[in-house]
CSV table of C-alpha atoms and ligand atoms in Angstrom, one decimal:
chain,number,residue,atom,x,y,z
A,1,MET,CA,16.8,-24.1,3.9
A,2,THR,CA,15.2,-26.0,6.7
A,3,THR,CA,12.8,-24.0,8.9
A,4,PRO,CA,14.4,-22.8,12.1
A,5,ALA,CA,13.5,-25.0,15.1
A,6,TYR,CA,12.3,-21.9,17.1
A,7,LEU,CA,9.9,-21.0,14.3
A,8,THR,CA,8.4,-24.4,14.1
A,9,GLN,CA,8.1,-24.6,17.9
A,10,HIS,CA,6.4,-21.2,18.3
A,11,GLN,CA,4.5,-20.7,15.1
A,12,ASN,CA,1.1,-21.4,16.6
A,13,ARG,CA,1.7,-18.8,19.3
A,14,PHE,CA,2.9,-16.3,16.7
A,15,LEU,CA,-0.3,-16.8,14.7
A,16,GLU,CA,-2.4,-16.5,17.9
A,17,GLU,CA,-0.7,-13.2,18.8
A,18,LEU,CA,-1.2,-11.9,15.2
A,19,MET,CA,-4.9,-12.8,15.4
A,20,ASP,CA,-5.2,-11.0,18.7
A,21,TRP,CA,-3.8,-7.9,17.0
A,22,LEU,CA,-6.1,-8.3,14.0
A,23,ARG,CA,-9.1,-8.3,16.3
A,24,ILE,CA,-8.4,-4.6,17.0
A,25,PRO,CA,-10.1,-2.6,14.1
A,26,SER,CA,-7.4,0.0,13.5
A,27,VAL,CA,-9.2,1.7,10.7
A,28,SER,CA,-7.5,5.1,10.2
A,29,ALA,CA,-10.0,6.6,7.7
A,30,ASP,CA,-13.0,6.6,10.1
A,31,PRO,CA,-12.8,8.6,13.3
A,32,LYS,CA,-15.2,6.2,15.1
A,33,PHE,CA,-12.3,3.7,15.3
A,34,HIS,CA,-9.8,6.2,16.8
A,35,GLY,CA,-9.7,4.4,20.2
A,36,ASP,CA,-9.1,1.1,18.4
A,37,VAL,CA,-6.2,2.7,16.4
A,38,LEU,CA,-4.6,3.7,19.7
A,39,ARG,CA,-5.1,0.3,21.2
A,40,ALA,CA,-3.5,-1.3,18.2
A,41,ALA,CA,-0.5,1.0,18.7
A,42,ASP,CA,-0.3,0.0,22.4
A,43,PHE,CA,-0.5,-3.6,21.5
A,44,LEU,CA,2.4,-3.3,19.0
A,45,LYS,CA,4.5,-1.3,21.4
A,46,ALA,CA,4.1,-4.1,24.0
A,47,ARG,CA,4.9,-6.9,21.6
A,48,LEU,CA,8.0,-5.0,20.3
A,49,GLU,CA,9.3,-4.6,23.9
A,50,GLU,CA,8.6,-8.3,24.7
A,51,ALA,CA,10.5,-9.3,21.5
A,52,GLY,CA,13.6,-7.5,22.9
A,53,ALA,CA,13.6,-4.0,21.3
A,54,ALA,CA,14.9,-1.2,23.4
A,55,ASN,CA,13.7,2.4,23.8
A,56,VAL,CA,10.3,1.5,22.6
A,57,GLU,CA,7.9,4.5,22.6
A,58,LEU,CA,4.8,6.0,21.1
A,59,CYS,CA,5.7,9.2,19.3
A,60,SER,CA,2.7,11.4,19.2
A,61,THR,CA,1.8,13.3,16.1
A,62,ALA,CA,-1.1,15.5,15.1
A,63,GLY,CA,-2.8,12.3,14.2
A,64,ASN,CA,-2.1,8.7,15.1
A,65,PRO,CA,1.0,7.8,17.1
A,66,ILE,CA,4.1,6.3,15.6
A,67,VAL,CA,5.5,3.1,17.3
A,68,TYR,CA,9.2,3.4,17.5
A,69,GLY,CA,11.9,1.1,18.9
A,70,GLU,CA,15.6,0.2,18.5
A,71,TYR,CA,18.0,-2.6,18.8
A,72,PHE,CA,21.7,-1.6,18.8
A,73,VAL,CA,24.6,-3.9,18.4
A,74,GLY,CA,27.5,-1.7,17.7
A,75,PRO,CA,28.8,1.4,15.8
A,76,ASP,CA,30.7,-0.9,13.4
A,77,ARG,CA,27.4,-2.4,12.1
A,78,PRO,CA,25.1,-1.0,9.5
A,79,THR,CA,21.7,0.3,10.6
A,80,VAL,CA,18.4,-0.8,9.1
A,81,LEU,CA,15.3,1.3,9.6
A,82,VAL,CA,12.2,-1.0,9.4
A,83,TYR,CA,9.0,0.8,8.3
A,84,GLY,CA,5.4,-0.5,8.2
A,85,HIS,CA,1.9,0.5,9.1
A,86,TYR,CA,-0.5,-0.8,11.8
A,87,ASP,CA,-3.6,1.0,10.4
A,88,VAL,CA,-5.9,-0.8,8.0
A,89,GLN,CA,-8.5,0.1,5.3
A,90,PRO,CA,-12.2,0.2,6.2
A,91,ALA,CA,-13.7,-3.2,6.0
A,92,ASP,CA,-16.9,-2.2,4.1
A,93,PRO,CA,-18.9,-3.7,2.6
A,94,TYR,CA,-19.2,-6.1,5.6
A,95,GLU,CA,-21.9,-8.3,4.0
A,96,LEU,CA,-19.4,-9.5,1.4
A,97,TRP,CA,-17.1,-11.1,4.0
A,98,ASN,CA,-17.4,-14.8,4.6
A,99,SER,CA,-16.3,-14.3,8.2
A,100,PRO,CA,-16.3,-11.0,10.1
A,101,PRO,CA,-13.3,-8.8,9.2
A,102,PHE,CA,-12.2,-8.3,12.8
A,103,GLU,CA,-12.7,-11.9,13.9
A,104,PRO,CA,-9.7,-13.6,12.3
A,105,VAL,CA,-9.9,-17.2,11.2
A,106,ILE,CA,-7.4,-19.5,9.6
A,107,GLN,CA,-8.9,-21.4,6.7
A,108,ASP,CA,-7.2,-23.4,4.0
A,109,GLY,CA,-3.8,-22.1,5.1
A,110,ASN,CA,-4.8,-18.4,5.1
A,111,ILE,CA,-5.5,-15.9,7.9
A,112,TYR,CA,-8.7,-14.1,7.0
A,113,ALA,CA,-9.1,-10.6,8.5
A,114,ARG,CA,-8.8,-6.9,7.5
A,115,GLY,CA,-5.1,-6.1,7.8
A,116,ALA,CA,-4.0,-9.7,7.7
A,117,CYS,CA,-1.7,-8.9,4.7
A,118,ASP,CA,-1.8,-5.1,4.6
A,119,ASP,CA,0.0,-4.5,6.7
A,120,LYS,CA,-0.3,-5.9,10.2
A,121,GLY,CA,0.6,-9.5,9.2
A,122,GLN,CA,3.7,-8.2,7.5
A,123,VAL,CA,4.7,-5.9,10.4
A,124,TYR,CA,4.3,-8.7,12.8
A,125,MET,CA,6.8,-10.8,10.8
A,126,HIS,CA,9.4,-8.2,11.8
A,127,VAL,CA,8.4,-8.4,15.5
A,128,LYS,CA,8.7,-12.2,15.5
A,129,ALA,CA,11.9,-12.2,13.5
A,130,LEU,CA,13.4,-10.0,16.2
A,131,GLU,CA,12.2,-12.4,18.9
A,132,MET,CA,13.6,-15.4,17.0
A,133,MET,CA,17.0,-13.8,16.5
A,134,LEU,CA,17.3,-13.0,20.2
A,135,ARG,CA,16.0,-16.2,21.9
A,136,ASP,CA,17.9,-19.3,22.7
A,137,GLY,CA,19.4,-20.8,19.6
A,138,GLY,CA,18.9,-17.5,17.8
A,139,ALA,CA,21.9,-16.1,15.9
A,140,GLY,CA,21.6,-12.7,17.5
A,141,VAL,CA,21.1,-9.5,15.5
A,142,PRO,CA,23.8,-8.7,13.1
A,143,CYS,CA,22.7,-5.1,12.3
A,144,ASN,CA,21.5,-2.1,14.3
A,145,LEU,CA,17.8,-1.9,13.9
A,146,LYS,CA,15.3,0.9,14.2
A,147,PHE,CA,11.6,0.2,13.9
A,148,MET,CA,9.1,2.8,12.9
A,149,PHE,CA,5.5,1.8,12.4
A,150,GLU,CA,2.8,4.4,11.6
A,151,GLY,CA,-0.9,4.5,11.9
A,152,GLU,CA,-1.8,6.7,8.9
A,153,GLU,CA,-0.4,5.0,5.8
A,154,GLU,CA,-3.9,4.3,4.4
A,155,VAL,CA,-4.8,8.0,4.7
A,156,GLY,CA,-1.7,9.4,3.1
A,157,SER,CA,1.1,9.5,5.8
A,158,ASP,CA,0.9,13.3,6.2
A,159,ASN,CA,1.9,13.2,9.8
A,160,LEU,CA,4.7,10.7,9.3
A,161,GLY,CA,6.1,13.1,6.7
A,162,ILE,CA,6.3,15.8,9.3
A,163,PHE,CA,7.8,13.4,11.8
A,164,VAL,CA,10.5,12.2,9.3
A,165,LYS,CA,11.4,15.8,8.5
A,166,ALA,CA,11.7,16.7,12.2
A,167,ASN,CA,13.7,13.6,13.3
A,168,GLN,CA,16.5,13.3,10.8
A,169,GLU,CA,19.1,12.4,13.5
A,170,LYS,CA,16.9,9.8,15.3
A,171,LEU,CA,16.1,8.1,12.0
A,172,LYS,CA,19.7,8.0,10.7
A,173,ALA,CA,20.2,4.7,9.0
A,174,ASP,CA,21.9,3.0,6.0
A,175,VAL,CA,18.8,1.6,4.4
A,176,ILE,CA,15.0,1.3,4.8
A,177,LEU,CA,13.4,-2.2,5.0
A,178,ILE,CA,9.7,-2.4,4.2
A,179,SER,CA,7.4,-5.4,4.1
A,180,ASP,CA,4.2,-4.0,2.6
A,181,THR,CA,4.3,-5.3,-1.0
A,182,GLY,CA,4.1,-8.7,-2.6
A,183,ILE,CA,5.7,-11.6,-4.4
A,184,LEU,CA,4.6,-13.0,-7.8
A,185,ALA,CA,3.7,-16.4,-6.4
A,186,ASN,CA,4.7,-18.7,-3.6
A,187,ASP,CA,7.1,-20.5,-5.9
A,188,VAL,CA,8.1,-17.3,-7.7
A,189,PRO,CA,9.9,-15.0,-5.3
A,190,SER,CA,10.2,-11.4,-6.4
A,191,ILE,CA,11.2,-8.0,-5.2
A,192,GLU,CA,9.3,-4.9,-6.1
A,193,VAL,CA,11.6,-2.2,-7.3
A,194,GLY,CA,9.1,0.6,-8.0
A,195,LEU,CA,6.0,2.1,-6.6
A,196,ARG,CA,3.5,4.4,-8.3
A,197,GLY,CA,2.6,7.8,-7.1
A,198,LEU,CA,-0.8,9.2,-6.6
A,199,SER,CA,-2.9,12.3,-7.3
A,200,TYR,CA,-6.4,12.0,-5.8
A,201,HIS,CA,-9.4,14.4,-6.2
A,202,GLU,CA,-13.0,14.8,-5.3
A,203,VAL,CA,-15.0,16.6,-7.9
A,204,GLU,CA,-18.4,18.3,-7.5
A,205,VAL,CA,-20.6,19.2,-10.4
A,206,THR,CA,-23.4,21.7,-9.6
A,207,GLY,CA,-26.5,22.3,-11.8
A,208,PRO,CA,-29.8,23.8,-10.8
A,209,ASN,CA,-30.1,25.3,-7.3
A,210,ARG,CA,-32.4,22.5,-6.1
A,211,ASP,CA,-33.4,19.0,-7.2
A,212,LEU,CA,-36.0,19.3,-10.0
A,213,HIS,CA,-39.1,17.4,-11.2
A,214,SER,CA,-37.7,15.7,-14.3
A,215,GLY,CA,-41.0,16.0,-16.1
A,216,LEU,CA,-41.4,19.8,-15.5
A,217,TYR,CA,-37.7,20.6,-16.3
A,218,GLY,CA,-36.3,17.6,-18.1
A,219,GLY,CA,-35.0,18.5,-21.5
A,220,ALA,CA,-34.4,22.1,-20.7
A,221,VAL,CA,-31.6,21.9,-18.1
A,222,LEU,CA,-28.3,20.0,-18.1
A,223,ASN,CA,-28.4,17.1,-15.6
A,224,PRO,CA,-25.2,17.3,-13.5
A,225,ILE,CA,-24.9,13.5,-13.5
A,226,ASN,CA,-25.1,13.4,-17.2
A,227,ALA,CA,-22.6,16.2,-17.4
A,228,LEU,CA,-20.2,14.4,-15.0
A,229,CYS,CA,-20.4,11.2,-16.9
A,230,ASP,CA,-19.6,13.0,-20.2
A,231,MET,CA,-16.7,14.8,-18.5
A,232,ILE,CA,-15.3,11.5,-17.1
A,233,SER,CA,-15.7,9.6,-20.3
A,234,SER,CA,-13.7,12.3,-22.1
A,235,LEU,CA,-10.7,11.7,-19.9
A,236,HIS,CA,-9.7,8.6,-21.9
A,237,ASP,CA,-9.6,8.2,-25.7
A,238,ALA,CA,-10.4,5.0,-27.6
A,239,ASP,CA,-6.8,3.7,-27.0
A,240,CYS,CA,-7.2,4.2,-23.3
A,241,HIS,CA,-4.8,7.1,-23.3
A,242,ILE,CA,-5.5,9.8,-20.8
A,243,THR,CA,-6.5,13.0,-22.6
A,244,ILE,CA,-5.4,15.6,-20.0
A,245,PRO,CA,-3.0,17.9,-22.0
A,246,GLY,CA,0.6,17.5,-20.8
A,247,PHE,CA,-0.3,14.4,-18.7
A,248,TYR,CA,2.4,12.2,-20.3
A,249,ASP,CA,5.1,15.0,-20.7
A,250,ASN,CA,7.3,13.7,-17.9
A,251,VAL,CA,6.6,10.0,-18.1
A,252,ALA,CA,9.8,8.0,-18.2
A,253,GLU,CA,9.6,5.8,-21.3
A,254,LEU,CA,11.4,2.5,-20.7
A,255,SER,CA,13.9,1.3,-23.3
A,256,PRO,CA,13.1,-1.9,-25.2
A,257,ALA,CA,15.9,-3.6,-23.1
A,258,GLU,CA,14.3,-2.5,-19.9
A,259,ARG,CA,10.9,-3.6,-21.0
A,260,ALA,CA,12.3,-7.0,-22.1
A,261,GLU,CA,13.9,-7.3,-18.7
A,262,LEU,CA,10.6,-6.7,-16.9
A,263,ALA,CA,8.9,-9.1,-19.2
A,264,GLN,CA,11.1,-11.9,-17.8
A,265,ALA,CA,8.8,-12.1,-14.8
A,266,PRO,CA,6.4,-15.0,-15.4
A,267,PHE,CA,2.8,-13.8,-16.2
A,268,SER,CA,-0.3,-15.5,-17.5
A,269,GLU,CA,-2.9,-13.3,-19.1
A,270,ALA,CA,-5.4,-16.2,-18.8
A,271,ASP,CA,-4.8,-16.6,-15.1
A,272,PHE,CA,-5.0,-12.9,-14.6
A,273,LYS,CA,-8.5,-12.7,-16.2
A,274,GLN,CA,-9.7,-15.9,-14.5
A,275,SER,CA,-8.6,-14.7,-11.1
A,276,ILE,CA,-10.8,-11.6,-11.2
A,277,GLY,CA,-13.6,-13.2,-13.3
A,278,LEU,CA,-13.1,-11.1,-16.4
A,279,PRO,CA,-13.6,-12.0,-20.1
A,280,ALA,CA,-11.0,-9.5,-21.3
A,281,ALA,CA,-8.1,-7.4,-20.0
A,282,VAL,CA,-8.5,-3.7,-21.1
A,283,GLY,CA,-5.9,-1.0,-21.0
A,284,GLU,CA,-3.6,1.4,-22.7
A,285,LYS,CA,-2.8,0.5,-26.3
A,286,GLY,CA,0.8,-0.6,-26.9
A,287,PHE,CA,1.5,-2.0,-23.5
A,288,THR,CA,1.1,-5.4,-21.8
A,289,THR,CA,-1.0,-6.1,-18.8
A,290,PRO,CA,1.9,-6.1,-16.4
A,291,GLU,CA,3.2,-2.9,-17.9
A,292,ARG,CA,-0.2,-1.2,-17.6
A,293,THR,CA,-0.2,-2.0,-13.9
A,294,SER,CA,3.3,-0.9,-13.2
A,295,ILE,CA,5.3,1.4,-15.5
A,296,ARG,CA,2.3,3.3,-16.9
A,297,PRO,CA,0.2,6.0,-15.3
A,298,THR,CA,-3.6,5.6,-15.0
A,299,LEU,CA,-6.7,7.4,-14.2
A,300,ASP,CA,-9.7,5.8,-12.4
A,301,VAL,CA,-13.0,6.8,-10.9
A,302,ASN,CA,-13.0,5.4,-7.4
A,303,GLY,CA,-16.6,6.4,-6.6
A,304,ILE,CA,-19.5,8.3,-8.1
A,305,TRP,CA,-22.7,9.5,-6.6
A,306,GLY,CA,-25.7,11.8,-6.8
A,307,GLY,CA,-29.4,11.8,-7.4
A,308,TYR,CA,-31.8,9.2,-6.2
A,309,ILE,CA,-30.5,5.7,-5.3
A,310,GLY,CA,-33.1,4.6,-2.8
A,311,GLU,CA,-35.9,2.0,-3.3
A,312,GLY,CA,-38.2,2.4,-6.3
A,313,ALA,CA,-38.2,5.2,-8.7
A,314,LYS,CA,-38.0,9.0,-8.2
A,315,THR,CA,-38.3,11.2,-11.3
A,316,VAL,CA,-35.7,13.8,-10.4
A,317,ILE,CA,-33.0,15.9,-11.9
A,318,PRO,CA,-30.4,16.2,-9.1
A,319,GLY,CA,-28.8,19.5,-8.2
A,320,LYS,CA,-25.4,18.0,-7.8
A,321,ALA,CA,-23.2,15.1,-8.8
A,322,PHE,CA,-19.9,13.9,-7.3
A,323,ALA,CA,-17.0,11.6,-8.0
A,324,LYS,CA,-13.7,10.6,-6.6
A,325,ILE,CA,-11.0,10.4,-9.3
A,326,SER,CA,-7.4,9.3,-8.8
A,327,MET,CA,-4.4,9.0,-11.0
A,328,ARG,CA,-1.5,6.6,-10.4
A,329,LEU,CA,1.8,8.2,-11.4
A,330,VAL,CA,5.1,6.9,-12.6
A,331,PRO,CA,8.6,8.5,-12.7
A,332,HIS,CA,9.1,11.4,-13.5
A,333,GLN,CA,5.6,12.7,-13.0
A,334,THR,CA,5.1,14.6,-9.7
A,335,SER,CA,1.9,14.7,-7.7
A,336,ASP,CA,1.9,18.5,-7.7
A,337,GLU,CA,2.3,18.8,-11.4
A,338,ILE,CA,-0.4,16.3,-12.2
A,339,THR,CA,-2.7,17.7,-9.6
A,340,ALA,CA,-2.5,21.1,-11.2
A,341,LEU,CA,-3.0,19.7,-14.7
A,342,PHE,CA,-6.0,17.8,-13.6
A,343,GLN,CA,-7.6,20.7,-11.8
A,344,LYS,CA,-7.2,23.0,-14.8
A,345,HIS,CA,-8.4,20.4,-17.3
A,346,PHE,CA,-11.4,19.2,-15.4
A,347,ALA,CA,-12.6,22.8,-14.9
A,348,SER,CA,-12.0,23.6,-18.5
A,349,ILE,CA,-14.2,20.7,-19.8
A,350,ALA,CA,-17.3,21.7,-17.7
A,351,PRO,CA,-20.1,22.2,-20.2
A,352,ALA,CA,-22.4,25.3,-20.1
A,353,GLY,CA,-25.1,24.7,-17.6
A,354,VAL,CA,-23.0,23.4,-14.7
A,355,THR,CA,-20.2,24.6,-12.5
A,356,VAL,CA,-17.3,22.4,-11.3
A,357,GLN,CA,-15.2,22.3,-8.2
A,358,VAL,CA,-12.1,20.1,-7.8
A,359,ARG,CA,-10.8,19.3,-4.3
A,360,PRO,CA,-7.4,17.5,-4.1
A,361,HIS,CA,-6.8,14.9,-1.4
A,362,HIS,CA,-3.5,13.4,-0.3
A,363,GLY,CA,-0.9,12.6,-3.0
A,364,GLY,CA,2.3,10.7,-3.2
A,365,GLU,CA,5.4,10.5,-5.4
A,366,PRO,CA,6.4,7.6,-7.6
A,367,VAL,CA,9.7,5.8,-6.8
A,368,VAL,CA,12.1,3.3,-8.4
A,369,THR,CA,14.5,1.6,-6.0
A,370,PRO,CA,18.0,0.5,-7.0
A,371,THR,CA,18.9,-3.1,-7.8
A,372,ASP,CA,22.7,-2.4,-7.8
A,373,SER,CA,22.9,-1.9,-4.1
A,374,ALA,CA,24.2,-4.0,-1.2
A,375,ALA,CA,20.8,-4.0,0.4
A,376,TYR,CA,19.0,-5.2,-2.8
A,377,ARG,CA,21.6,-7.9,-3.2
A,378,ALA,CA,21.2,-8.9,0.4
A,379,ALA,CA,17.4,-9.2,0.0
A,380,ALA,CA,17.9,-11.3,-3.2
A,381,LYS,CA,20.3,-13.6,-1.4
A,382,ALA,CA,17.9,-13.9,1.6
A,383,LEU,CA,15.0,-14.9,-0.7
A,384,THR,CA,17.2,-17.3,-2.6
A,385,THR,CA,18.1,-19.0,0.6
A,386,THR,CA,14.5,-19.3,2.0
A,387,PHE,CA,12.7,-20.0,-1.3
A,388,GLY,CA,15.4,-22.0,-2.9
A,389,LYS,CA,15.1,-19.8,-6.0
A,390,ALA,CA,16.5,-16.4,-7.0
A,391,PRO,CA,13.9,-13.6,-7.0
A,392,VAL,CA,13.0,-11.5,-10.0
A,393,PRO,CA,12.7,-7.7,-9.8
A,394,THR,CA,9.2,-6.4,-10.6
A,395,ARG,CA,7.7,-2.9,-10.7
A,396,GLY,CA,4.8,-2.6,-8.4
A,397,GLY,CA,1.6,-0.8,-9.1
A,398,GLY,CA,0.6,0.4,-5.6
A,399,SER,CA,1.7,3.4,-3.7
A,400,ILE,CA,3.5,3.9,-0.3
A,401,PRO,CA,3.8,7.7,-0.1
A,402,ILE,CA,6.5,7.8,2.5
A,403,VAL,CA,9.0,5.9,0.4
A,404,ALA,CA,9.8,8.8,-1.9
A,405,MET,CA,10.2,11.0,1.2
A,406,PHE,CA,12.7,8.6,2.8
A,407,LYS,CA,14.8,9.3,-0.3
A,408,SER,CA,14.3,13.0,-0.5
A,409,GLU,CA,14.4,13.8,3.3
A,410,LEU,CA,16.7,11.1,4.7
A,411,GLY,CA,18.7,10.3,1.5
A,412,LEU,CA,17.8,6.6,2.0
A,413,ASP,CA,16.8,3.9,-0.5
A,414,SER,CA,14.2,1.4,0.5
A,415,VAL,CA,14.1,-2.4,0.0
A,416,LEU,CA,10.6,-3.7,-0.6
A,417,LEU,CA,10.8,-7.1,1.0
A,418,GLY,CA,7.1,-7.9,0.9
A,419,PHE,CA,5.4,-11.3,1.1
A,420,GLY,CA,1.8,-10.8,0.0
A,421,LEU,CA,0.1,-12.1,-3.1
A,422,ASP,CA,-2.1,-10.1,-5.5
A,423,SER,CA,-4.8,-12.6,-4.7
A,424,ASP,CA,-4.7,-11.7,-1.0
A,425,ALA,CA,-7.6,-9.3,-1.6
A,426,ILE,CA,-6.0,-6.3,0.2
A,427,HIS,CA,-8.5,-3.4,0.6
A,428,SER,CA,-11.3,-5.9,-0.5
A,429,PRO,CA,-13.7,-8.2,1.4
A,430,ASN,CA,-12.0,-11.4,2.6
A,431,GLU,CA,-8.5,-10.0,2.8
A,432,HIS,CA,-6.2,-12.8,3.8
A,433,PHE,CA,-2.5,-13.7,4.2
A,434,GLY,CA,-1.0,-17.1,3.7
A,435,VAL,CA,0.4,-18.8,6.8
A,436,PHE,CA,3.2,-19.9,4.5
A,437,ASN,CA,3.9,-16.3,3.6
A,438,PHE,CA,3.8,-15.1,7.2
A,439,LEU,CA,6.3,-17.8,8.2
A,440,LYS,CA,8.5,-17.3,5.2
A,441,GLY,CA,8.7,-13.6,6.1
A,442,ILE,CA,9.8,-14.5,9.6
A,443,GLU,CA,12.4,-16.8,8.2
A,444,THR,CA,13.7,-14.4,5.5
A,445,ILE,CA,14.1,-11.2,7.5
A,446,PRO,CA,17.0,-12.5,9.7
A,447,GLU,CA,18.6,-13.8,6.5
A,448,PHE,CA,18.4,-10.3,5.1
A,449,TYR,CA,20.2,-8.8,8.1
A,450,LYS,CA,22.8,-11.5,8.0
A,451,GLU,CA,23.6,-10.9,4.3
A,452,TYR,CA,23.4,-7.1,4.6
A,453,ALA,CA,25.8,-7.1,7.6
A,454,ALA,CA,28.2,-9.4,5.8
A,455,ALA,CA,28.3,-7.2,2.7
A,456,ARG,CA,29.2,-4.1,4.6
B,501,LIG,N1,0.6,-1.7,0.9
B,501,LIG,C1,-0.2,-0.9,0.1
B,501,LIG,C2,0.5,-0.5,-1.2
B,501,LIG,C3,1.0,-1.7,-2.1
B,501,LIG,C4,0.2,-2.9,-2.1
B,501,LIG,C5,2.1,-1.6,-2.8
B,501,LIG,C6,0.7,-3.9,-2.9
B,501,LIG,C7,2.5,-2.6,-3.7
B,501,LIG,C8,1.8,-3.8,-3.7
B,501,LIG,C9,-0.5,0.4,0.8
B,501,LIG,O1,-1.0,0.1,2.1
B,501,LIG,C10,-1.6,1.1,0.1
B,501,LIG,O2,-2.7,0.6,0.0
B,501,LIG,N2,-1.4,2.3,-0.4
B,501,LIG,C11,-2.4,3.1,-1.0
B,501,LIG,C12,-1.9,4.5,-1.0
B,501,LIG,C13,-2.4,5.3,0.2
B,501,LIG,C14,-2.0,6.8,0.0
B,501,LIG,C15,-3.9,5.2,0.4
B,501,LIG,C16,-2.6,2.7,-2.4
B,501,LIG,O3,-1.7,2.2,-3.1
B,501,LIG,O4,-3.7,2.9,-2.8
B,502,LIG,MN1,0.1,-1.3,3.0
B,503,LIG,MN1,-3.2,-0.5,1.8
């Protein structure tokens, strides 16, 4: 399809506005950015109003506000609830960025900034799609729309969970639309039809009651760092299976036909390795790389610390060692079940000479979204129109904790109409979002509404 004239005419302004928003460091994990998080919410509220949304408000929560707005056309039309998040991951380590994370630049067709792809750039596509539908030459809005953008996705969405439970009537809709995932490549459109869940823990291993001289005590006491390393390495066997008893009990095994279907999505092992500078891909025996990152559960250490890490050498046996350990979950594992299994197992493998504490963080449930629904078909048609090619369904590896709750609390399925690429470096230094992808999103979203309204 040819790019709408309005989009071509206004794309530079759209990009400027997005860059203004990206300049606000809306980092939810770090309290020192709290004022910026609030400013980012205000900015979004103002832009949503300007675009033409009605009843735009900031809904306060125990944490960061939810930006909410509506556009009603008529009771005969289906209602789409658009969800996204305006908070971003911390930008650390700053020194690895080629340009400062909160001073966006466009280079080689990409917008570089923290949040460019995850998720401010993708949320902004929805704001500009609304503007485009409502301005001169726009087709109007064919569905009732509700917008709900939160500021705590990157820290687990606990307060949004409470808000959703308390506002069932306000959030009544026919389907949820989310742009916070990706496509396989700019010439390979795809729709993610699954997200993994999460069980996240901080562990603390305690040895002697103070740091010790490693000459005076070394050899006679168990070093908590050594113990922690042993415990962690015992969590996988030689086949990269996770050794926690019962861990796989509820894992949905896919049939050969389902696996063959997913294997239709184009994938190059060589490109995969090359793109992240690795000589080999390593993972669970019996599964392909795309399977390992989507339909299989995993366990990873996300951080580990303890002892002396300053300049030079210090001969010390530390009193404590720490790690952050998380597990990605797949249907039909549940976060509570895996959290309990992990806590019990990790405590049970503590060797004599140390004690262990496990503190669970936020979790999230895995989801699979239907492909035999009017909304999925509308998304597939929309992408076919704007990319000139039918999308393939893929199972995603990331997590968006609220999606399972949309199903359990509101009874609503989600469509994951995301436009990022794995190579966009979300959560990493030099996060970026293609200008192509931003504009394709703005073009595709109205097509989705058109197809969805027509199908119902
Ligand atoms: N947008 C991502 C999740 C994502 C990215 C899904 C790419 C599929 C493809 C989201 O913002 C995110 O980062 N989620 C966190 C979970 C959260 C509880 C911190 C994640 O997946 O680690
Ligand atoms: Mn996100
Ligand atoms: Mn994220």
